[in-house]
Coordinates of C-alpha atoms (C1' of nucleotides) in Angstrom, one line a residue:
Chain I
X265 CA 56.6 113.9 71.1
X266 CA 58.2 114.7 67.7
X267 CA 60.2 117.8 69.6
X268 CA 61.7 116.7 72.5
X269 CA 63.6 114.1 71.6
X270 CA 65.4 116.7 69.5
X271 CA 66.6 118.1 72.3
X272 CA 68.7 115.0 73.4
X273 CA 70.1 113.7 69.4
X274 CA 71.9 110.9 70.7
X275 CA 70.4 107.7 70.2
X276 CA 69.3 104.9 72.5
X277 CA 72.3 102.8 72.4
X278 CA 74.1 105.6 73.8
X279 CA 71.5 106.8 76.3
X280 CA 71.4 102.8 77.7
X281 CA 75.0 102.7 77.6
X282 CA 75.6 106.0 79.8
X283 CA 72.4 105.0 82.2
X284 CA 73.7 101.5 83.0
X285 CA 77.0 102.6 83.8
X286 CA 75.7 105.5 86.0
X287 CA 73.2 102.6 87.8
X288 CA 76.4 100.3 88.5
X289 CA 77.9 103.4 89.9
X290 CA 74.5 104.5 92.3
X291 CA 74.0 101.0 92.5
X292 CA 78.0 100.9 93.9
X293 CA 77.6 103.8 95.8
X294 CA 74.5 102.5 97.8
X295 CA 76.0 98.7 98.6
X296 CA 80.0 100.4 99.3
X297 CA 77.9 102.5 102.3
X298 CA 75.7 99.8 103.5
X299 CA 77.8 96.8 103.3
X300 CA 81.5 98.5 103.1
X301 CA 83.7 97.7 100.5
X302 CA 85.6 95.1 101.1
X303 CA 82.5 93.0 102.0
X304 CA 80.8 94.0 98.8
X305 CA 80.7 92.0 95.6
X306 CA 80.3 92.6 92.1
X307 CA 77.2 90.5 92.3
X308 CA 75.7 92.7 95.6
X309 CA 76.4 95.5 93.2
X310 CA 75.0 94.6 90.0
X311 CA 71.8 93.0 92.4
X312 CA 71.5 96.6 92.8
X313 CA 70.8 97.2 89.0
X314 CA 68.3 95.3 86.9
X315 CA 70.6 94.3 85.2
X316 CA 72.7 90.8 84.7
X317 CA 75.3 89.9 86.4
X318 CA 77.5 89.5 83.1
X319 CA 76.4 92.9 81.5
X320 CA 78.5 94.7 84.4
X321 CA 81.7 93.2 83.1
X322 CA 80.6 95.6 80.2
X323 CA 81.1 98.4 81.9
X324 CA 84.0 97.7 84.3
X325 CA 86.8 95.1 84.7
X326 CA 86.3 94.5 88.7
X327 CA 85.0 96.0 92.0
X328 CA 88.2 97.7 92.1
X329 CA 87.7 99.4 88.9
X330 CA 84.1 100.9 90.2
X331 CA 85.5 102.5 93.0
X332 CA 87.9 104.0 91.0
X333 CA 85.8 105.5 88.7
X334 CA 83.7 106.5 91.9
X335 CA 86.8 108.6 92.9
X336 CA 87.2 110.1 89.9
X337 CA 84.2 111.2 89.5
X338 CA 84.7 112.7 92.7
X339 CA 88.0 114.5 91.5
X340 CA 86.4 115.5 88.4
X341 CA 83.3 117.4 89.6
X342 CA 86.1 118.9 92.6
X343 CA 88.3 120.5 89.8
X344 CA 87.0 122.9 88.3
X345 CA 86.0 124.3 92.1
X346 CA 89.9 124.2 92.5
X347 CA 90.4 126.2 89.2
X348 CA 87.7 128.4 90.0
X349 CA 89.5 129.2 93.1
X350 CA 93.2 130.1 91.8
X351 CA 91.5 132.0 88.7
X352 CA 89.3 134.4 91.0
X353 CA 92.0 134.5 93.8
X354 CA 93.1 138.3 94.4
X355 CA 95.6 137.3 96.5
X356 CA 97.8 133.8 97.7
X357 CA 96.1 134.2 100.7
X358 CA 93.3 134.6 99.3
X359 CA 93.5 131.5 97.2
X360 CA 94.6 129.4 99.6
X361 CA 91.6 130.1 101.9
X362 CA 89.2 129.5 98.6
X363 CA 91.0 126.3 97.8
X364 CA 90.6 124.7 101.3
X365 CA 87.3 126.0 101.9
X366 CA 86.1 124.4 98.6
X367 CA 87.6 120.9 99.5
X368 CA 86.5 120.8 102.9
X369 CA 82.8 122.2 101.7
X370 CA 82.6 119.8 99.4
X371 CA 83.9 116.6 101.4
X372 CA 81.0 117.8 104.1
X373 CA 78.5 117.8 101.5
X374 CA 79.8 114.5 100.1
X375 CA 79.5 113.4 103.2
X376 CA 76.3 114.5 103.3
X377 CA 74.8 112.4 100.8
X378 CA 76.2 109.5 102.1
X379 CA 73.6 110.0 104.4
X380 CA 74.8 107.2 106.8
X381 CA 76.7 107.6 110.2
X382 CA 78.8 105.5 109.4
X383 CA 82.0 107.0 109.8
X384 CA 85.0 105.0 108.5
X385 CA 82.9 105.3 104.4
X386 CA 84.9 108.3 103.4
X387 CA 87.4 107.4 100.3
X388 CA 90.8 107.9 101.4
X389 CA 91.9 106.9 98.4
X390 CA 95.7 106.5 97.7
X391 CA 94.8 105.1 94.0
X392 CA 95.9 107.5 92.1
X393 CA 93.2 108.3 89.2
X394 CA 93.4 110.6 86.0
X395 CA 91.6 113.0 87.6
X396 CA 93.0 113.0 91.1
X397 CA 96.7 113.0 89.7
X398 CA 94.7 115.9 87.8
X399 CA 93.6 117.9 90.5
X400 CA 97.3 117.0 92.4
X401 CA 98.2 118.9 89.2
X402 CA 96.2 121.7 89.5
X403 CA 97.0 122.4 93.4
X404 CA 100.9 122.0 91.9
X405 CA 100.5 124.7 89.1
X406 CA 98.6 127.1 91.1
X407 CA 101.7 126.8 94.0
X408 CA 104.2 127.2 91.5
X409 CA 102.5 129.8 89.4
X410 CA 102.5 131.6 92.7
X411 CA 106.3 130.9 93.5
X412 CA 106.7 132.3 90.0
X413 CA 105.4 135.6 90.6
X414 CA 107.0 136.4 93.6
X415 CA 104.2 135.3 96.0
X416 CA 105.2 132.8 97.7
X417 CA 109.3 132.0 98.8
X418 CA 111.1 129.5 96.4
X419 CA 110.8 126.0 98.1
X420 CA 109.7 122.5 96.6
X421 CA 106.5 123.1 95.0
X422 CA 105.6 119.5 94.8
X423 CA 106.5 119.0 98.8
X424 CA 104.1 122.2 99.1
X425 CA 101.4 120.2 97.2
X426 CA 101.7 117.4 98.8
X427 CA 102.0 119.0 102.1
X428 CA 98.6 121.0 101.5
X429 CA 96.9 117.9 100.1
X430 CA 98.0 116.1 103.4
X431 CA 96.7 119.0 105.3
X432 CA 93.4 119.2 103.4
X433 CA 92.5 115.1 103.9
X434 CA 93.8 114.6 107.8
X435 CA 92.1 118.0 109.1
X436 CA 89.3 117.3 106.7
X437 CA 88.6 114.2 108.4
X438 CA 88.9 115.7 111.7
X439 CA 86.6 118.5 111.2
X440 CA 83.7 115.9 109.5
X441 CA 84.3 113.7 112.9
X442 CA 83.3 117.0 114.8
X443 CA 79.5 118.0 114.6
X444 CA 78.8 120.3 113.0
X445 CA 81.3 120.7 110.5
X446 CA 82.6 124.3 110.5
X447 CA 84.4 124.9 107.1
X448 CA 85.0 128.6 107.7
X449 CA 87.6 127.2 110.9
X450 CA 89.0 124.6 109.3
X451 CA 89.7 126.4 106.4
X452 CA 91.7 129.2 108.6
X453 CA 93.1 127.1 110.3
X454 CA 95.1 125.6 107.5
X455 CA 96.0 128.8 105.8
X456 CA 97.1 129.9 108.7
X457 CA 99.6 127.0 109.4
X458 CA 100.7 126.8 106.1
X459 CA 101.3 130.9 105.4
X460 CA 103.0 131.6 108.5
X461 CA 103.3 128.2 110.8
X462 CA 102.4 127.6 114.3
X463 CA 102.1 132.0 115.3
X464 CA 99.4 131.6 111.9
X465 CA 97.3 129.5 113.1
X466 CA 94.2 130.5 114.9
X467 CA 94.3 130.7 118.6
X468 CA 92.1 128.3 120.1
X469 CA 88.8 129.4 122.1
Chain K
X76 CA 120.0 71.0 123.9
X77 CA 119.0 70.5 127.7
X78 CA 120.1 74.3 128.4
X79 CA 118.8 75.9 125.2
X80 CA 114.8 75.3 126.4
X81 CA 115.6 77.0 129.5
X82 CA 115.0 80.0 128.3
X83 CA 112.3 80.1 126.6
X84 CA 110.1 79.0 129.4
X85 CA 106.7 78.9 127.6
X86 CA 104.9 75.8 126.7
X87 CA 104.4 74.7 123.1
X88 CA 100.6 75.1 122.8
X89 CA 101.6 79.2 123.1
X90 CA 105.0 78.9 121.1
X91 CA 103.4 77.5 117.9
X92 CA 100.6 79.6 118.1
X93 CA 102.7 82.9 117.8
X94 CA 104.4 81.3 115.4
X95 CA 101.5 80.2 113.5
X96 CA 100.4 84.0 113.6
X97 CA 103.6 85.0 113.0
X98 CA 103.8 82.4 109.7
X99 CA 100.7 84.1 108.5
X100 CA 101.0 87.6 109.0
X101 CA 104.7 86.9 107.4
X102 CA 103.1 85.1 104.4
X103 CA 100.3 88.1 104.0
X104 CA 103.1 90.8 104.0
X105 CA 104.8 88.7 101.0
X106 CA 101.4 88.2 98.9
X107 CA 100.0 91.8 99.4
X108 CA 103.4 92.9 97.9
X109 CA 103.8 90.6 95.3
X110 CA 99.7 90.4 94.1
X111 CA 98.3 93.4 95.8
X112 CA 96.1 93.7 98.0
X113 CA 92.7 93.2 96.5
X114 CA 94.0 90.3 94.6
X115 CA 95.2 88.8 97.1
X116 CA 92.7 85.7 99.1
X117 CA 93.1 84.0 101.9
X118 CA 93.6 80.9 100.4
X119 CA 96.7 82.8 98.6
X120 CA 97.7 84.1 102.3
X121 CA 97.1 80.3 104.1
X122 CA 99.2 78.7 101.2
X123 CA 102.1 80.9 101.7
X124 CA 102.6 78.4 104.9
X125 CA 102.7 75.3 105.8
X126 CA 99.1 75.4 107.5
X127 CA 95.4 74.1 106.2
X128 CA 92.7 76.4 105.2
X129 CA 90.7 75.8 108.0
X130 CA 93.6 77.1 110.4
X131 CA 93.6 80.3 109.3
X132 CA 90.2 81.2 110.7
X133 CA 91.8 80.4 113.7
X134 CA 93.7 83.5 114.0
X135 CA 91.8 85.8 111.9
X136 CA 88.5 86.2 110.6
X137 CA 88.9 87.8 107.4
X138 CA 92.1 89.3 105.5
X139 CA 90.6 92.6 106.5
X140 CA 91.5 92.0 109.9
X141 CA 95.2 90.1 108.6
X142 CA 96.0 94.0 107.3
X143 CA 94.8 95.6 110.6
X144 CA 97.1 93.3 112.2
X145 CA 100.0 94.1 109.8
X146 CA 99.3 97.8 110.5
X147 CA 98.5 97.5 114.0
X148 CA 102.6 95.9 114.7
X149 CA 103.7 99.0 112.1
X150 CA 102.0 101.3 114.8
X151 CA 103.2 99.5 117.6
X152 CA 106.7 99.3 116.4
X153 CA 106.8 103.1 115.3
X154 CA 105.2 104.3 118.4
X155 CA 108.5 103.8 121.0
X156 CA 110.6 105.9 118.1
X157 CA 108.3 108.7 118.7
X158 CA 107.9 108.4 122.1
X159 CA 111.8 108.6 122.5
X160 CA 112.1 111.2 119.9
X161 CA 109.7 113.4 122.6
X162 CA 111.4 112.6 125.9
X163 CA 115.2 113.2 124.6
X164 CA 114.1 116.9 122.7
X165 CA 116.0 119.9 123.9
X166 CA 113.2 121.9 122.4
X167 CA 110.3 122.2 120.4
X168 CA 111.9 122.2 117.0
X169 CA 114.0 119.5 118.2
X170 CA 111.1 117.5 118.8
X171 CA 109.6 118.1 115.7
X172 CA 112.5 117.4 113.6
X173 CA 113.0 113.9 115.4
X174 CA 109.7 113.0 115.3
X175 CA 109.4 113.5 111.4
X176 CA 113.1 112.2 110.7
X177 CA 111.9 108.7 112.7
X178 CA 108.9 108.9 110.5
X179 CA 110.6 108.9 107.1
X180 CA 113.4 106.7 108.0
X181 CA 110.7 104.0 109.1
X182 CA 108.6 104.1 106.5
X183 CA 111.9 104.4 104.3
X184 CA 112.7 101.0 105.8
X185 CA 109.4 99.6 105.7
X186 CA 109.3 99.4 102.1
X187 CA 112.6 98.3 100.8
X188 CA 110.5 94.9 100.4
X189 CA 110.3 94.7 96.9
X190 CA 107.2 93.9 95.0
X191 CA 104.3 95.9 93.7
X192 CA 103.9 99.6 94.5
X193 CA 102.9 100.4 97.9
X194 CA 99.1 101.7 97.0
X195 CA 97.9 98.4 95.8
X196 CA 99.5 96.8 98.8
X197 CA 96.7 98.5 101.1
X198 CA 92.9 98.4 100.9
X199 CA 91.2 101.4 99.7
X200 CA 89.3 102.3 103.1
X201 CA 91.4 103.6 106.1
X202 CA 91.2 101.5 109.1
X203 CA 92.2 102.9 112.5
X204 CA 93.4 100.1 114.5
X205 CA 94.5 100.9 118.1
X206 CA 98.1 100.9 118.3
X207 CA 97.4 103.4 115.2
X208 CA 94.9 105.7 117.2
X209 CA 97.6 105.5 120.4
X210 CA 100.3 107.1 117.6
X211 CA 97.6 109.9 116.9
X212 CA 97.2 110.1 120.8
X213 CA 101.4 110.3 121.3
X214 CA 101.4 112.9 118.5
X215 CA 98.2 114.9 120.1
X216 CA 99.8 114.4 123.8
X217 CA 103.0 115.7 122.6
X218 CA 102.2 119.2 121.1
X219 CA 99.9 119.7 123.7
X220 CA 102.4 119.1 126.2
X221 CA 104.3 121.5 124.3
X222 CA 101.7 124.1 124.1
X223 CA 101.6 124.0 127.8
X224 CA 104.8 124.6 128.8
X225 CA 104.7 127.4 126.0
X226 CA 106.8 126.2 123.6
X227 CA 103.8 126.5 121.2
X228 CA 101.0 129.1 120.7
X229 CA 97.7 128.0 122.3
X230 CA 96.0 126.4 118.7
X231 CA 94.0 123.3 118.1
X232 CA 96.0 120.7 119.3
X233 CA 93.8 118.2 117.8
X234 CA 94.1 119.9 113.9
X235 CA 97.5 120.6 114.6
X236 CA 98.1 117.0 115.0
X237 CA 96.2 116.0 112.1
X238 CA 98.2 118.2 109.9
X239 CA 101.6 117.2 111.3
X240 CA 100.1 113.3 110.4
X241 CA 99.0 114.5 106.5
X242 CA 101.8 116.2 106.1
X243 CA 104.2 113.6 107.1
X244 CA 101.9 110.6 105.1
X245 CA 102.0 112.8 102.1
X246 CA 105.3 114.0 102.1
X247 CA 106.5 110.7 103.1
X248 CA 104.9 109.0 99.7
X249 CA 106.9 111.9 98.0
X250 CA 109.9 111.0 99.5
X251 CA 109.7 107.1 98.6
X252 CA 108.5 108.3 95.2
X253 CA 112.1 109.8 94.5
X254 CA 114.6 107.7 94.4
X255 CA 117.0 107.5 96.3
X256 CA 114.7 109.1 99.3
X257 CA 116.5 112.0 101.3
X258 CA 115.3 111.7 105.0
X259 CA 116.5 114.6 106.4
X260 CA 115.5 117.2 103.6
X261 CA 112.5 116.0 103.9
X262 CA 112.2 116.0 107.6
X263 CA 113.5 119.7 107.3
X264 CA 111.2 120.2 105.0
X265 CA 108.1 119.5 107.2
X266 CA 109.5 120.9 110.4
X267 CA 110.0 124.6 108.7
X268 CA 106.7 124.3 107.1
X269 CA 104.8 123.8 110.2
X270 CA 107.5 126.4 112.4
X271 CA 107.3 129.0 110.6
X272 CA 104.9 128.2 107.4
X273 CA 106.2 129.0 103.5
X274 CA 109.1 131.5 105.0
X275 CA 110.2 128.5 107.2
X276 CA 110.5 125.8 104.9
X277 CA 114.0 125.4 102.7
X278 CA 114.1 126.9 99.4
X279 CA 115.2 124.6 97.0
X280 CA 118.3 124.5 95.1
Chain S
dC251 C1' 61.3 94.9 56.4
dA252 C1' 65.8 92.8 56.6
dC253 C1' 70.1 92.4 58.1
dA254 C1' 74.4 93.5 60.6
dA255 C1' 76.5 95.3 64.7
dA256 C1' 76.1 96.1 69.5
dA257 C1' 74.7 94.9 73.8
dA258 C1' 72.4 92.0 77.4
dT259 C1' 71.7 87.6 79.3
dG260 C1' 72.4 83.7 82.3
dA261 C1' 74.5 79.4 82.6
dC262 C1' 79.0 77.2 83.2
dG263 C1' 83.6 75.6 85.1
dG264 C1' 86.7 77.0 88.3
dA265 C1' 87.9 79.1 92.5
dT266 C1' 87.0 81.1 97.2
dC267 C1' 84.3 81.5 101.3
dG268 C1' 83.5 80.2 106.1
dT269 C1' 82.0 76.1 108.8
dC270 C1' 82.4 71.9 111.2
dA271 C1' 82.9 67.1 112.5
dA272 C1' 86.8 64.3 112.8
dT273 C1' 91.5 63.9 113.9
dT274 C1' 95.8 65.1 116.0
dT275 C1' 98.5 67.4 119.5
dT276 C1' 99.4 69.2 124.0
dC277 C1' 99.4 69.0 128.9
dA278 C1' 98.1 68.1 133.5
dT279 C1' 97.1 64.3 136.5
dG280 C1' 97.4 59.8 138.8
Chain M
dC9 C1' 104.5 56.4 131.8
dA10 C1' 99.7 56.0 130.9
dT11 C1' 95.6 58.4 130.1
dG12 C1' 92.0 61.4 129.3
dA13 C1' 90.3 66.1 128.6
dA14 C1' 91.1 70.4 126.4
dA15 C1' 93.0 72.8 122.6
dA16 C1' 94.3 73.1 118.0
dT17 C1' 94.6 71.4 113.2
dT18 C1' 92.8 69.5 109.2
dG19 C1' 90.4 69.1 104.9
dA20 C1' 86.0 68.3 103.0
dC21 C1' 81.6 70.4 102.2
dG22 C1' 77.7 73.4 100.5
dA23 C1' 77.1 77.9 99.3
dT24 C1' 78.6 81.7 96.9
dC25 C1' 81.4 84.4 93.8
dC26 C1' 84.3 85.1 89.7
dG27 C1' 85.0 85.9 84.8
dT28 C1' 83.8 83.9 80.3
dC29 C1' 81.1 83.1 76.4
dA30 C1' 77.6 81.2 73.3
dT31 C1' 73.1 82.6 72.8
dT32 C1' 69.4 85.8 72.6
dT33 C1' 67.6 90.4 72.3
dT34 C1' 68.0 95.2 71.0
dT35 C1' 69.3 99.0 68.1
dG36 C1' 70.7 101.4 63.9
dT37 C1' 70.7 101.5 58.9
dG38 C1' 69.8 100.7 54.0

DNA sequence: CACAAAAATGACGGATCGTCAATTTTCATG
DNA sequence: CATGAAAATTGACGATCCGTCATTTTTGTG
């Protein structure tokens, strides 16, 4: 056993610390889906965990602050898909199409994991984390940097942004509430409102 | 005072319990702005009246159900504006721009209540209350009505709705965010966007 | 091994929750 | 107007939850 703990230097403290918080969070994940959130507690939630009820004050202020961090992990492991996008993108079009195909693959497999039918779980969030004002960010820069080289026309990059984010949730939602979930449509059906309006969009059959 | 009864021909039983409802919904309004929502209890809610605990539970059953409510009259109230804004349209684009204009102006006026941002005065889950699913339905009902007489290409009435709702929710909180909110650039915003995509919308100045 | 720092524990006072039997209010009827 | 039933209000109650904190346990270091 003398090697393989090399492979992981830090010590236990550390390896305990990151291990509860990531069971609050499962633990969080598991009773928000079952029970909902507002019904939940911080004790259903740290009943969850073998742990006590006062360690989870340890690791987060309040139920709030769990869902939070829940989000942000969300928007943190959906980022780098985003910057992924704009750095590979050949075209606007082109990026545009990767970018909302990545959010509404990932939001189906998120969904996904969740497991449950039940169908008002999803995180519409409106609490604005450091990563999701982060990935707001990165849909902004990659608009602008666009507007900047001649791409795309002059207009209000942060209306764009928002107006693509908008875009992104509502027909998000949509397309999960219709079974099965076709990302490729959805996808082209927002670029094609956005680049060129209602005569972009994809006639219907 | 013989006269003044007259007209309100109702008996008391009904008249104090609207105005019980009324007292609580009016006293939830001021504590989810001044606490926040997830702060806020019902004991906070029932002692922004005059009533007892127990009454409360009379009316609702949770403070869940006390937001629904508070969103269900927003719906209810916006829902006329839009239907109006459809009937008196000379044409499509006038229809759109009406529709989104009575959007930001009501929303513009629903928060010039002072009191803690507007994100923490709603719960983190979306709820779709009827009168809120019957403003989806006006919204669907009216492009498709517009698509029919072809004043609109043939597309997905039901994403095309969805996107004209995320783009006027997002674009909205932009608005409110600066200060002092322009109603009509933003409405022109949208309506440009979704005419004629990027090319359509305003460049900025 | 010893000792200090860090973390976990669970009990505690205070508050909220939803219920319910008792009380008050409303209203129809004689 | 009196009266009794139905409806609504009240506040107390047991159960639960909240956040804290003194105590205990665990971890890292010399």
């Amino acid at each position: 056993m003398s090697e393989a703990a090399a492979i992981e230097p830090i010590g236990k403290r550390e390896r305990t610390k990151v291990a509860n918080r990531q069971a609050i969070l499962a633990a969080a994940r598991r009773v928000f889906a079952q029970m909902g959130y507002d019904a939940a507690s911080v004790r259903d939630i740290i009943r969850g965990t073998e742990l006590a009820s006062g360690t989870f004050y340890n690791y987060f202020r309040s139920k709030e602050e769990v869902f939070e961090a829940i989000a942000d992990d969300a928007a943190h492991r959906f980022k780098p898909l985003l910057r992924a996008a704009r750095e590979r993108a050949r075209s606007f079009e082109d990026y545009l199409r990767s970018a909302f195909h990545a959010y509404f693959a990932f939001i189906s497999e998120e969904n996904k994991i969740d497991g449950r039918p039940i169908d008002e779980r999803r995180p519409h969030v409106r609490s604005d984390t450091p990563e999701m004002m982060a990935v707001y960010e990165e849909v902004r820069q990659g608009l602008e940097d666009a507007i900047a080289r001649g791409l795309a026309p002059r207009i209000d990059a942060d209306y764009l942004a928002c107006a693509c984010i908008g875009i992104a949730q509502e027909v998000g939602a949509a397309m999960l509430r219709r079974a099965p979930a076709n990302v490729g449509a959805a996808a082209d059906f927002a670029v094609g409102l956005i680049l060129k309006g209602l005569d972009g969009a994809p006639r219907r059959g």
